[in-house]
Amino acid sequence: MTETTLTVAQLTDRVTAVFQKASLNPQQAEAVTEVIVAGERDACKSHGIFRIEGALRTVKAGKVQPQAVPELVQQEASAIVRVNAKGGFANAAFALGLPVLAERARTHGLAALVINDCTHFSALWPEVEAVTAHGLAAMVMCPSYATVAPTGGNKPLLGTNPFAFGWPRQDQPPYVFDFATSVAARGEIELHRRAGKPLPEGWALDAGGNATTEPEAALGGAMLPFGGHKGSAIGTMIELLAGIMIGDLTSPEVLDFLGSTALSPKHGELIIAFSPEAFAAGRAGDPFARAEVLFDAIVGQGARLPSQRRFAARAKSDVQGIVLSEAEIVYLDRLLAEGLDAIG
Ligand code: NDP
Ligand code: PYC
């Protein structure tokens, strides 16, 4: 099969053009393109270019505002920074709120960025990394739509609710993990379906509540939380903190609003930033140096740090470019030529 190699800049131009053709304003198109291209660059296919179609379908269905201009909700000097995404994608709202979040976290020791009324389909690590670039630790979470059964149940209720954490490091990439609180992201199930591959055991139940390895049956049934009752509880915490507490939708409410999992979910997002220096003040030891001792001990056992695979993929893409299959190039060309008409 023919493959095409594009530089990060070339893929960025193509994806930006696709989104602009589909009526996104430059602010929305730029922010969404950045995370999608980052997904391809870092070999995170479940949140790369394959997500464009779902985002455009959501635009076409009128469930996301492509021309939205996010707004900072003024709460002078508060440790809670709020951005109203105005029904647009979360990524543009995050870009607006980040500098204020960083400044407030330095002032107060910690601060939270609340994003309301946004469509969110991307990985969380781009946001975590952006916060760590300010020398801050970060936790990011959001609901999704009801697709995951709580442990002991058999019907979709919780979302795949991603949870990410980052810790800044000097002269090297941050420590970052980012995962769904389901056994796997829903995007992984969709990629298995497209590739005609069975799922690993333990990922999902069919509509009758029986274990299945069939992607189609899993998409029509319920996914399972990771780690049994532990993932189930963390997924529930995310519904509480990043849904109910911030006055936004929970995963079942998102599904009611959209009526379909074929569209990108609309809800809120919670980003918490911590200043390690402020928390460690007056105590012995430099928190950053102590963290390095811990990381060295992990790696010293032969284990790898989360995101190490991703950073290696990034380094390779930056030098060698991003390799796309013929089908992926055809897909991008079709979206660029036809815009929203390409979406059935
Ligand atoms: P994975 O299970 O693929 O990976 C999760 C994390 O674990 C990554 O940080 C990964 O690092 C790390 N990791 C994997 N294997 C190891 C290992 N052996 N040792 C140490 N660390 C390891 O993630 P998911 O499928 O659960 O989620 C994929 C993406 O989907 C996430 O980015 C998430 O944000 C996104 N998502 C988004 C949703 C949304 O609503 N917006 C909903 C659900 C998921 P590395 O990348 O280096 O392998
Ligand atoms: O992969 O589970 C997922 C997902 C849901 C919304 C965005 N990504």
mmCIF file of C-alpha atoms and ligand atoms in Angstrom:
data_model
loop_
_atom_site.group_PDB
_atom_site.id
_atom_site.type_symbol
_atom_site.label_atom_id
_atom_site.label_comp_id
_atom_site.label_asym_id
_atom_site.label_seq_id
_atom_site.Cartn_x
_atom_site.Cartn_y
_atom_site.Cartn_z
ATOM 1 C CA MET A 1 0.000 0.000 0.000
ATOM 2 C CA THR A 2 1.271 3.498 -0.873
ATOM 3 C CA GLU A 3 2.215 5.674 2.065
ATOM 4 C CA THR A 4 2.732 9.433 2.161
ATOM 5 C CA THR A 5 5.025 11.243 4.558
ATOM 6 C CA LEU A 6 4.077 14.763 5.616
ATOM 7 C CA THR A 7 5.894 17.156 7.882
ATOM 8 C CA VAL A 8 4.030 18.371 10.964
ATOM 9 C CA ALA A 9 3.617 21.749 9.231
ATOM 10 C CA GLN A 10 2.233 20.160 6.047
ATOM 11 C CA LEU A 11 -0.311 18.064 7.953
ATOM 12 C CA THR A 12 -1.238 21.145 9.996
ATOM 13 C CA ASP A 13 -1.959 23.091 6.801
ATOM 14 C CA ARG A 14 -4.128 20.307 5.397
ATOM 15 C CA VAL A 15 -6.162 19.776 8.554
ATOM 16 C CA THR A 16 -6.612 23.524 9.083
ATOM 17 C CA ALA A 17 -7.923 23.830 5.528
ATOM 18 C CA VAL A 18 -10.393 20.991 6.143
ATOM 19 C CA PHE A 19 -11.777 22.694 9.235
ATOM 20 C CA GLN A 20 -11.958 26.106 7.596
ATOM 21 C CA LYS A 21 -13.815 24.605 4.614
ATOM 22 C CA ALA A 22 -16.254 23.142 7.156
ATOM 23 C CA SER A 23 -16.967 26.691 8.443
ATOM 24 C CA LEU A 24 -14.836 26.803 11.613
ATOM 25 C CA ASN A 25 -13.512 30.279 12.337
ATOM 26 C CA PRO A 26 -9.693 30.615 12.481
ATOM 27 C CA GLN A 27 -9.599 30.473 16.306
ATOM 28 C CA GLN A 28 -11.563 27.189 16.421
ATOM 29 C CA ALA A 29 -9.818 25.672 13.372
ATOM 30 C CA GLU A 30 -6.328 26.417 14.694
ATOM 31 C CA ALA A 31 -6.965 25.043 18.182
ATOM 32 C CA VAL A 32 -8.670 21.848 17.022
ATOM 33 C CA THR A 33 -6.074 21.224 14.308
ATOM 34 C CA GLU A 34 -3.248 21.516 16.823
ATOM 35 C CA VAL A 35 -4.508 18.635 18.999
ATOM 36 C CA ILE A 36 -5.419 16.396 16.056
ATOM 37 C CA VAL A 37 -2.029 16.834 14.398
ATOM 38 C CA ALA A 38 -0.340 16.319 17.767
ATOM 39 C CA GLY A 39 -2.216 12.987 18.044
ATOM 40 C CA GLU A 40 -0.836 11.816 14.681
ATOM 41 C CA ARG A 41 2.657 13.158 15.455
ATOM 42 C CA ASP A 42 2.755 11.313 18.798
ATOM 43 C CA ALA A 43 1.303 8.057 17.361
ATOM 44 C CA CYS A 44 -1.981 8.389 19.265
ATOM 45 C CA LYS A 45 -4.229 7.304 16.401
ATOM 46 C CA SER A 46 -7.392 7.063 18.514
ATOM 47 C CA HIS A 47 -7.396 10.884 18.765
ATOM 48 C CA GLY A 48 -5.723 11.795 15.469
ATOM 49 C CA ILE A 49 -7.182 12.570 12.045
ATOM 50 C CA PHE A 50 -9.794 9.844 12.385
ATOM 51 C CA ARG A 51 -11.610 12.232 14.796
ATOM 52 C CA ILE A 52 -12.115 14.900 12.106
ATOM 53 C CA GLU A 53 -15.163 13.187 10.649
ATOM 54 C CA GLY A 54 -16.941 13.034 14.032
ATOM 55 C CA ALA A 55 -16.155 16.695 14.670
ATOM 56 C CA LEU A 56 -17.574 17.683 11.262
ATOM 57 C CA ARG A 57 -20.634 15.494 11.794
ATOM 58 C CA THR A 58 -21.207 17.385 15.035
ATOM 59 C CA VAL A 59 -20.919 20.721 13.175
ATOM 60 C CA LYS A 60 -23.375 19.502 10.522
ATOM 61 C CA ALA A 61 -25.831 18.338 13.206
ATOM 62 C CA GLY A 62 -25.743 21.835 14.711
ATOM 63 C CA LYS A 63 -24.470 20.497 18.060
ATOM 64 C CA VAL A 64 -21.259 22.550 18.098
ATOM 65 C CA GLN A 65 -20.859 26.192 17.113
ATOM 66 C CA PRO A 66 -18.044 26.433 14.517
ATOM 67 C CA GLN A 67 -17.892 30.227 14.769
ATOM 68 C CA ALA A 68 -17.842 30.375 18.590
ATOM 69 C CA VAL A 69 -15.614 32.941 20.286
ATOM 70 C CA PRO A 70 -14.919 31.710 23.842
ATOM 71 C CA GLU A 71 -15.258 34.210 26.665
ATOM 72 C CA LEU A 72 -13.393 34.580 29.953
ATOM 73 C CA VAL A 73 -15.975 34.961 32.731
ATOM 74 C CA GLN A 74 -14.475 37.664 34.950
ATOM 75 C CA GLN A 75 -13.929 36.582 38.550
ATOM 76 C CA GLU A 76 -11.189 38.999 39.599
ATOM 77 C CA ALA A 77 -8.273 37.341 41.426
ATOM 78 C CA SER A 78 -10.261 34.157 42.156
ATOM 79 C CA ALA A 79 -8.484 30.803 42.129
ATOM 80 C CA ILE A 80 -11.350 29.586 39.946
ATOM 81 C CA VAL A 81 -10.945 30.771 36.360
ATOM 82 C CA ARG A 82 -13.986 30.169 34.171
ATOM 83 C CA VAL A 83 -14.193 30.202 30.393
ATOM 84 C CA ASN A 84 -17.494 29.919 28.569
ATOM 85 C CA ALA A 85 -16.723 28.074 25.318
ATOM 86 C CA LYS A 86 -19.989 29.421 23.877
ATOM 87 C CA GLY A 87 -20.816 26.037 22.377
ATOM 88 C CA GLY A 88 -17.499 25.779 20.491
ATOM 89 C CA PHE A 89 -14.701 23.237 20.822
ATOM 90 C CA ALA A 90 -12.910 23.014 24.194
ATOM 91 C CA ASN A 91 -9.484 23.583 22.647
ATOM 92 C CA ALA A 92 -9.971 27.272 21.809
ATOM 93 C CA ALA A 93 -11.466 27.872 25.274
ATOM 94 C CA PHE A 94 -8.465 26.179 26.904
ATOM 95 C CA ALA A 95 -6.029 28.362 24.948
ATOM 96 C CA LEU A 96 -7.859 31.458 26.201
ATOM 97 C CA GLY A 97 -7.920 30.359 29.852
ATOM 98 C CA LEU A 98 -4.394 28.900 30.156
ATOM 99 C CA PRO A 99 -2.383 32.100 30.804
ATOM 100 C CA VAL A 100 -4.875 33.243 33.448
ATOM 101 C CA LEU A 101 -4.848 29.790 35.078
ATOM 102 C CA ALA A 102 -1.040 29.808 35.233
ATOM 103 C CA GLU A 103 -0.907 33.310 36.707
ATOM 104 C CA ARG A 104 -3.554 32.490 39.378
ATOM 105 C CA ALA A 105 -1.845 29.184 40.274
ATOM 106 C CA ARG A 106 1.403 31.057 40.874
ATOM 107 C CA THR A 107 -0.443 33.637 43.019
ATOM 108 C CA HIS A 108 -2.522 31.208 45.110
ATOM 109 C CA GLY A 109 -0.413 28.018 44.969
ATOM 110 C CA LEU A 110 -3.235 26.313 43.095
ATOM 111 C CA ALA A 111 -6.002 27.333 40.728
ATOM 112 C CA ALA A 112 -8.637 25.670 38.576
ATOM 113 C CA LEU A 113 -9.766 26.386 35.047
ATOM 114 C CA VAL A 114 -13.407 25.523 34.470
ATOM 115 C CA ILE A 115 -14.536 25.301 30.861
ATOM 116 C CA ASN A 116 -18.295 25.271 30.328
ATOM 117 C CA ASP A 117 -20.461 24.606 27.294
ATOM 118 C CA CYS A 118 -17.785 23.002 25.121
ATOM 119 C CA THR A 119 -17.487 20.099 22.703
ATOM 120 C CA HIS A 120 -14.542 17.900 23.679
ATOM 121 C CA PHE A 121 -13.292 15.002 21.572
ATOM 122 C CA SER A 122 -9.532 15.221 22.051
ATOM 123 C CA ALA A 123 -6.843 13.658 24.190
ATOM 124 C CA LEU A 124 -6.058 15.510 27.433
ATOM 125 C CA TRP A 125 -2.264 15.306 27.294
ATOM 126 C CA PRO A 126 -1.870 18.386 25.041
ATOM 127 C CA GLU A 127 -3.553 20.418 27.796
ATOM 128 C CA VAL A 128 -1.576 18.809 30.609
ATOM 129 C CA GLU A 129 1.678 19.459 28.766
ATOM 130 C CA ALA A 130 0.701 23.080 28.174
ATOM 131 C CA VAL A 131 0.197 23.591 31.930
ATOM 132 C CA THR A 132 3.482 21.864 32.843
ATOM 133 C CA ALA A 133 5.258 24.206 30.397
ATOM 134 C CA HIS A 134 4.461 26.920 32.989
ATOM 135 C CA GLY A 135 6.353 24.965 35.673
ATOM 136 C CA LEU A 136 3.090 23.737 37.251
ATOM 137 C CA ALA A 137 1.703 20.283 37.990
ATOM 138 C CA ALA A 138 -1.720 19.601 36.514
ATOM 139 C CA MET A 139 -4.769 17.352 36.674
ATOM 140 C CA VAL A 140 -7.316 17.391 33.875
ATOM 141 C CA MET A 141 -10.627 15.532 33.623
ATOM 142 C CA CYS A 142 -13.931 15.610 31.786
ATOM 143 C CA PRO A 143 -17.018 13.446 31.345
ATOM 144 C CA SER A 144 -17.954 12.054 27.932
ATOM 145 C CA TYR A 145 -21.242 10.327 27.054
ATOM 146 C CA ALA A 146 -22.880 7.337 28.729
ATOM 147 C CA THR A 147 -21.107 4.295 27.284
ATOM 148 C CA VAL A 148 -19.581 2.587 30.349
ATOM 149 C CA ALA A 149 -21.417 0.342 32.830
ATOM 150 C CA PRO A 150 -20.526 0.882 36.507
ATOM 151 C CA THR A 151 -18.948 -2.222 38.045
ATOM 152 C CA GLY A 152 -21.729 -4.647 38.960
ATOM 153 C CA GLY A 153 -24.085 -3.072 36.419
ATOM 154 C CA ASN A 154 -24.567 -3.851 32.722
ATOM 155 C CA LYS A 155 -25.970 -0.693 31.109
ATOM 156 C CA PRO A 156 -24.100 2.366 29.784
ATOM 157 C CA LEU A 157 -24.142 5.137 32.399
ATOM 158 C CA LEU A 158 -20.703 6.650 32.964
ATOM 159 C CA GLY A 159 -18.547 8.121 30.183
ATOM 160 C CA THR A 160 -15.105 6.888 29.195
ATOM 161 C CA ASN A 161 -14.138 9.929 31.306
ATOM 162 C CA PRO A 162 -10.449 10.637 30.651
ATOM 163 C CA PHE A 163 -8.115 11.595 33.487
ATOM 164 C CA ALA A 164 -4.652 13.076 32.972
ATOM 165 C CA PHE A 165 -1.826 14.282 35.188
ATOM 166 C CA GLY A 166 1.406 16.118 34.493
ATOM 167 C CA TRP A 167 4.528 17.053 36.487
ATOM 168 C CA PRO A 168 7.088 19.510 35.054
ATOM 169 C CA ARG A 169 10.720 18.425 34.679
ATOM 170 C CA GLN A 170 13.764 20.494 33.890
ATOM 171 C CA ASP A 171 15.426 20.051 30.465
ATOM 172 C CA GLN A 172 13.270 17.074 29.558
ATOM 173 C CA PRO A 173 9.652 16.337 28.714
ATOM 174 C CA PRO A 174 7.228 16.346 31.668
ATOM 175 C CA TYR A 175 5.947 13.255 33.438
ATOM 176 C CA VAL A 176 2.466 12.817 31.912
ATOM 177 C CA PHE A 177 -0.175 10.139 32.007
ATOM 178 C CA ASP A 178 -3.516 10.350 30.279
ATOM 179 C CA PHE A 179 -6.087 7.581 30.021
ATOM 180 C CA ALA A 180 -9.751 6.774 29.782
ATOM 181 C CA THR A 181 -11.296 5.438 33.002
ATOM 182 C CA SER A 182 -12.817 2.664 30.878
ATOM 183 C CA VAL A 183 -10.536 -0.283 30.026
ATOM 184 C CA ALA A 184 -9.843 1.464 26.692
ATOM 185 C CA ALA A 185 -10.952 4.635 24.976
ATOM 186 C CA ARG A 186 -14.028 4.271 22.775
ATOM 187 C CA GLY A 187 -11.873 5.402 19.865
ATOM 188 C CA GLU A 188 -9.850 2.183 20.290
ATOM 189 C CA ILE A 189 -13.012 0.094 19.895
ATOM 190 C CA GLU A 190 -13.904 2.016 16.739
ATOM 191 C CA LEU A 191 -10.372 1.438 15.358
ATOM 192 C CA HIS A 192 -10.705 -2.313 16.066
ATOM 193 C CA ARG A 193 -14.071 -2.306 14.245
ATOM 194 C CA ARG A 194 -12.580 -0.589 11.201
ATOM 195 C CA ALA A 195 -9.614 -2.983 11.156
ATOM 196 C CA GLY A 196 -11.941 -6.023 11.514
ATOM 197 C CA LYS A 197 -10.070 -7.086 14.653
ATOM 198 C CA PRO A 198 -11.660 -8.649 17.780
ATOM 199 C CA LEU A 199 -11.336 -6.797 21.077
ATOM 200 C CA PRO A 200 -9.245 -8.175 23.924
ATOM 201 C CA GLU A 201 -11.318 -9.985 26.566
ATOM 202 C CA GLY A 202 -12.692 -7.842 29.377
ATOM 203 C CA TRP A 203 -13.286 -4.614 27.465
ATOM 204 C CA ALA A 204 -17.028 -4.703 26.922
ATOM 205 C CA LEU A 205 -20.501 -6.231 27.259
ATOM 206 C CA ASP A 206 -23.055 -6.659 24.468
ATOM 207 C CA ALA A 207 -26.559 -5.156 24.649
ATOM 208 C CA GLY A 208 -27.725 -8.238 26.581
ATOM 209 C CA GLY A 209 -25.075 -7.663 29.268
ATOM 210 C CA ASN A 210 -22.866 -10.589 28.163
ATOM 211 C CA ALA A 211 -19.088 -10.306 27.719
ATOM 212 C CA THR A 212 -18.150 -9.702 24.081
ATOM 213 C CA THR A 213 -15.027 -9.308 21.958
ATOM 214 C CA GLU A 214 -17.043 -8.111 18.919
ATOM 215 C CA PRO A 215 -16.434 -4.357 18.374
ATOM 216 C CA GLU A 216 -19.902 -3.843 16.826
ATOM 217 C CA ALA A 217 -21.607 -5.566 19.766
ATOM 218 C CA ALA A 218 -19.465 -3.566 22.203
ATOM 219 C CA LEU A 219 -20.409 -0.276 20.553
ATOM 220 C CA GLY A 220 -24.075 -1.253 20.888
ATOM 221 C CA GLY A 221 -23.619 -2.523 24.447
ATOM 222 C CA ALA A 222 -21.544 -1.195 27.333
ATOM 223 C CA MET A 223 -17.839 -0.690 27.877
ATOM 224 C CA LEU A 224 -16.257 -1.682 31.215
ATOM 225 C CA PRO A 225 -14.352 0.526 33.673
ATOM 226 C CA PHE A 226 -10.626 -0.140 34.102
ATOM 227 C CA GLY A 227 -9.643 -1.885 37.341
ATOM 228 C CA GLY A 228 -13.224 -2.893 38.242
ATOM 229 C CA HIS A 229 -14.670 -0.951 41.174
ATOM 230 C CA LYS A 230 -11.625 1.395 41.234
ATOM 231 C CA GLY A 231 -12.112 2.727 37.696
ATOM 232 C CA SER A 232 -15.858 2.814 38.279
ATOM 233 C CA ALA A 233 -15.376 5.090 41.316
ATOM 234 C CA ILE A 234 -12.863 7.356 39.552
ATOM 235 C CA GLY A 235 -15.235 7.657 36.578
ATOM 236 C CA THR A 236 -18.010 8.612 39.007
ATOM 237 C CA MET A 237 -15.730 11.192 40.683
ATOM 238 C CA ILE A 238 -15.197 12.797 37.264
ATOM 239 C CA GLU A 239 -18.976 13.004 36.706
ATOM 240 C CA LEU A 240 -19.204 14.762 40.106
ATOM 241 C CA LEU A 241 -16.249 17.177 39.805
ATOM 242 C CA ALA A 242 -16.171 17.915 36.073
ATOM 243 C CA GLY A 243 -19.920 17.626 35.490
ATOM 244 C CA ILE A 244 -22.129 18.373 38.469
ATOM 245 C CA MET A 245 -19.711 20.557 40.509
ATOM 246 C CA ILE A 246 -18.952 22.888 37.593
ATOM 247 C CA GLY A 247 -22.622 23.184 36.645
ATOM 248 C CA ASP A 248 -22.309 21.253 33.417
ATOM 249 C CA LEU A 249 -23.638 18.030 31.884
ATOM 250 C CA THR A 250 -23.010 14.510 33.165
ATOM 251 C CA SER A 251 -22.385 11.701 30.650
ATOM 252 C CA PRO A 252 -26.040 10.470 30.625
ATOM 253 C CA GLU A 253 -27.208 14.065 30.105
ATOM 254 C CA VAL A 254 -24.713 14.468 27.229
ATOM 255 C CA LEU A 255 -26.134 11.380 25.508
ATOM 256 C CA ASP A 256 -29.694 12.701 25.996
ATOM 257 C CA PHE A 257 -28.627 16.022 24.441
ATOM 258 C CA LEU A 258 -26.843 14.449 21.438
ATOM 259 C CA GLY A 259 -29.048 11.404 20.945
ATOM 260 C CA SER A 260 -26.064 9.579 19.422
ATOM 261 C CA THR A 261 -22.496 8.533 20.147
ATOM 262 C CA ALA A 262 -21.634 9.312 16.503
ATOM 263 C CA LEU A 263 -21.297 12.977 17.478
ATOM 264 C CA SER A 264 -18.577 14.567 19.620
ATOM 265 C CA PRO A 265 -19.653 15.031 23.255
ATOM 266 C CA LYS A 266 -20.636 18.424 24.671
ATOM 267 C CA HIS A 267 -20.054 19.060 28.373
ATOM 268 C CA GLY A 268 -17.561 20.885 30.621
ATOM 269 C CA GLU A 269 -13.952 20.316 31.617
ATOM 270 C CA LEU A 270 -11.912 20.820 34.792
ATOM 271 C CA ILE A 271 -8.207 21.654 34.775
ATOM 272 C CA ILE A 272 -6.416 22.042 38.123
ATOM 273 C CA ALA A 273 -2.928 23.551 38.305
ATOM 274 C CA PHE A 274 -0.613 23.243 41.343
ATOM 275 C CA SER A 275 2.594 25.090 42.133
ATOM 276 C CA PRO A 276 4.954 22.430 43.598
ATOM 277 C CA GLU A 277 7.163 25.170 45.113
ATOM 278 C CA ALA A 278 4.192 26.701 46.957
ATOM 279 C CA PHE A 279 3.036 23.328 48.351
ATOM 280 C CA ALA A 280 6.561 22.366 49.432
ATOM 281 C CA ALA A 281 7.441 25.773 50.903
ATOM 282 C CA GLY A 282 9.009 25.560 54.357
ATOM 283 C CA ARG A 283 9.609 21.817 54.065
ATOM 284 C CA ALA A 284 12.897 20.055 53.467
ATOM 285 C CA GLY A 285 14.026 19.321 49.928
ATOM 286 C CA ASP A 286 13.408 20.664 46.460
ATOM 287 C CA PRO A 287 10.232 19.002 45.117
ATOM 288 C CA PHE A 288 11.578 18.873 41.565
ATOM 289 C CA ALA A 289 14.842 17.216 42.590
ATOM 290 C CA ARG A 290 12.949 14.748 44.803
ATOM 291 C CA ALA A 291 10.627 13.894 41.896
ATOM 292 C CA GLU A 292 13.682 13.049 39.766
ATOM 293 C CA VAL A 293 14.837 10.556 42.396
ATOM 294 C CA LEU A 294 11.451 8.861 42.147
ATOM 295 C CA PHE A 295 11.473 8.801 38.323
ATOM 296 C CA ASP A 296 15.034 7.417 38.320
ATOM 297 C CA ALA A 297 13.950 4.638 40.675
ATOM 298 C CA ILE A 298 11.027 3.707 38.390
ATOM 299 C CA VAL A 299 13.170 3.629 35.282
ATOM 300 C CA GLY A 300 15.960 1.936 37.244
ATOM 301 C CA GLN A 301 13.711 -1.132 37.638
ATOM 302 C CA GLY A 302 13.344 -1.429 33.876
ATOM 303 C CA ALA A 303 9.877 0.144 33.920
ATOM 304 C CA ARG A 304 9.049 2.981 31.560
ATOM 305 C CA LEU A 305 7.455 6.296 32.380
ATOM 306 C CA PRO A 306 4.054 7.033 30.860
ATOM 307 C CA SER A 307 4.303 9.175 27.705
ATOM 308 C CA GLN A 308 7.817 7.847 26.994
ATOM 309 C CA ARG A 309 6.465 5.969 23.941
ATOM 310 C CA ARG A 310 4.650 9.121 22.859
ATOM 311 C CA PHE A 311 7.681 11.381 23.240
ATOM 312 C CA ALA A 312 9.790 8.898 21.250
ATOM 313 C CA ALA A 313 7.159 8.919 18.484
ATOM 314 C CA ARG A 314 7.182 12.723 18.533
ATOM 315 C CA ALA A 315 10.961 12.896 18.205
ATOM 316 C CA LYS A 316 10.775 10.514 15.229
ATOM 317 C CA SER A 317 7.928 12.443 13.533
ATOM 318 C CA ASP A 318 9.731 15.741 14.008
ATOM 319 C CA VAL A 319 12.716 14.359 12.096
ATOM 320 C CA GLN A 320 11.177 11.867 9.661
ATOM 321 C CA GLY A 321 7.674 13.282 9.248
ATOM 322 C CA ILE A 322 4.262 11.700 9.805
ATOM 323 C CA VAL A 323 3.423 8.647 7.693
ATOM 324 C CA LEU A 324 -0.182 8.410 6.464
ATOM 325 C CA SER A 325 -1.738 5.526 4.556
ATOM 326 C CA GLU A 326 -3.265 5.971 1.123
ATOM 327 C CA ALA A 327 -6.740 5.621 2.667
ATOM 328 C CA GLU A 328 -5.949 8.416 5.131
ATOM 329 C CA ILE A 329 -4.788 10.747 2.344
ATOM 330 C CA VAL A 330 -7.938 9.961 0.320
ATOM 331 C CA TYR A 331 -10.011 10.687 3.433
ATOM 332 C CA LEU A 332 -8.344 14.084 3.983
ATOM 333 C CA ASP A 333 -8.640 15.000 0.296
ATOM 334 C CA ARG A 334 -12.349 14.099 0.302
ATOM 335 C CA LEU A 335 -13.041 16.193 3.403
ATOM 336 C CA LEU A 336 -11.153 19.125 1.895
ATOM 337 C CA ALA A 337 -12.945 18.888 -1.463
ATOM 338 C CA GLU A 338 -16.447 18.360 -0.129
ATOM 339 C CA GLY A 339 -16.469 20.017 3.293
ATOM 340 C CA LEU A 340 -19.619 19.217 5.258
ATOM 341 C CA ASP A 341 -21.139 17.560 2.146
ATOM 342 C CA ALA A 342 -18.652 14.710 2.714
ATOM 343 C CA ILE A 343 -20.508 13.819 5.887
ATOM 344 C CA GLY A 344 -23.400 11.398 5.323
HETATM 345 P P1 NDP B 1 -3.810 4.047 26.960
HETATM 346 O O1 NDP B 1 -4.261 2.899 27.761
HETATM 347 O O2 NDP B 1 -3.372 3.790 25.578
HETATM 348 O O3 NDP B 1 -2.568 4.831 27.643
HETATM 349 C C1 NDP B 1 -2.713 5.514 28.788
HETATM 350 C C2 NDP B 1 -1.455 6.115 29.367
HETATM 351 O O4 NDP B 1 -0.676 5.071 29.920
HETATM 352 C C3 NDP B 1 -0.555 6.887 28.420
HETATM 353 O O5 NDP B 1 -0.058 8.000 29.128
HETATM 354 C C4 NDP B 1 0.522 5.861 28.103
HETATM 355 O O6 NDP B 1 1.770 6.433 27.714
HETATM 356 C C5 NDP B 1 0.659 5.158 29.421
HETATM 357 N N1 NDP B 1 1.177 3.801 29.284
HETATM 358 C C6 NDP B 1 0.747 2.819 28.452
HETATM 359 N N2 NDP B 1 1.470 1.703 28.641
HETATM 360 C C7 NDP B 1 2.388 1.972 29.604
HETATM 361 C C8 NDP B 1 3.421 1.225 30.240
HETATM 362 N N3 NDP B 1 3.669 -0.035 29.919
HETATM 363 N N4 NDP B 1 4.144 1.850 31.185
HETATM 364 C C9 NDP B 1 3.923 3.123 31.539
HETATM 365 N N5 NDP B 1 2.957 3.888 30.976
HETATM 366 C C10 NDP B 1 2.194 3.313 30.022
HETATM 367 O O7 NDP B 1 -4.967 5.176 26.973
HETATM 368 P P2 NDP B 1 -6.527 5.085 26.730
HETATM 369 O O8 NDP B 1 -6.840 4.206 25.568
HETATM 370 O O9 NDP B 1 -7.210 4.817 27.995
HETATM 371 O O10 NDP B 1 -6.791 6.623 26.313
HETATM 372 C C11 NDP B 1 -6.262 7.122 25.091
HETATM 373 C C12 NDP B 1 -6.604 8.579 24.930
HETATM 374 O O11 NDP B 1 -7.997 8.751 24.787
HETATM 375 C C13 NDP B 1 -6.175 9.507 26.073
HETATM 376 O O12 NDP B 1 -5.329 10.479 25.524
HETATM 377 C C14 NDP B 1 -7.472 10.137 26.552
HETATM 378 O O13 NDP B 1 -7.391 11.504 26.919
HETATM 379 C C15 NDP B 1 -8.356 9.993 25.332
HETATM 380 N N6 NDP B 1 -9.779 10.006 25.694
HETATM 381 C C16 NDP B 1 -10.483 11.151 25.509
HETATM 382 C C17 NDP B 1 -11.813 11.198 25.850
HETATM 383 C C18 NDP B 1 -12.597 12.452 25.719
HETATM 384 O O14 NDP B 1 -13.761 12.456 26.080
HETATM 385 N N7 NDP B 1 -12.064 13.537 25.256
HETATM 386 C C19 NDP B 1 -12.490 10.023 26.410
HETATM 387 C C20 NDP B 1 -11.618 8.903 26.600
HETATM 388 C C21 NDP B 1 -10.312 8.893 26.243
HETATM 389 P P3 NDP B 1 2.220 6.341 26.147
HETATM 390 O O15 NDP B 1 1.267 7.252 25.411
HETATM 391 O O16 NDP B 1 3.633 6.806 26.140
HETATM 392 O O17 NDP B 1 2.074 4.908 25.739
HETATM 393 O O1 PYC B 2 -12.248 7.657 22.866
HETATM 394 O O2 PYC B 2 -13.660 7.299 24.533
HETATM 395 C C1 PYC B 2 -13.182 8.017 23.624
HETATM 396 C C2 PYC B 2 -13.724 9.372 23.432
HETATM 397 C C3 PYC B 2 -14.954 9.802 23.771
HETATM 398 C C4 PYC B 2 -14.989 11.138 23.415
HETATM 399 C C5 PYC B 2 -13.784 11.456 22.870
HETATM 400 N N1 PYC B 2 -13.017 10.356 22.897
#
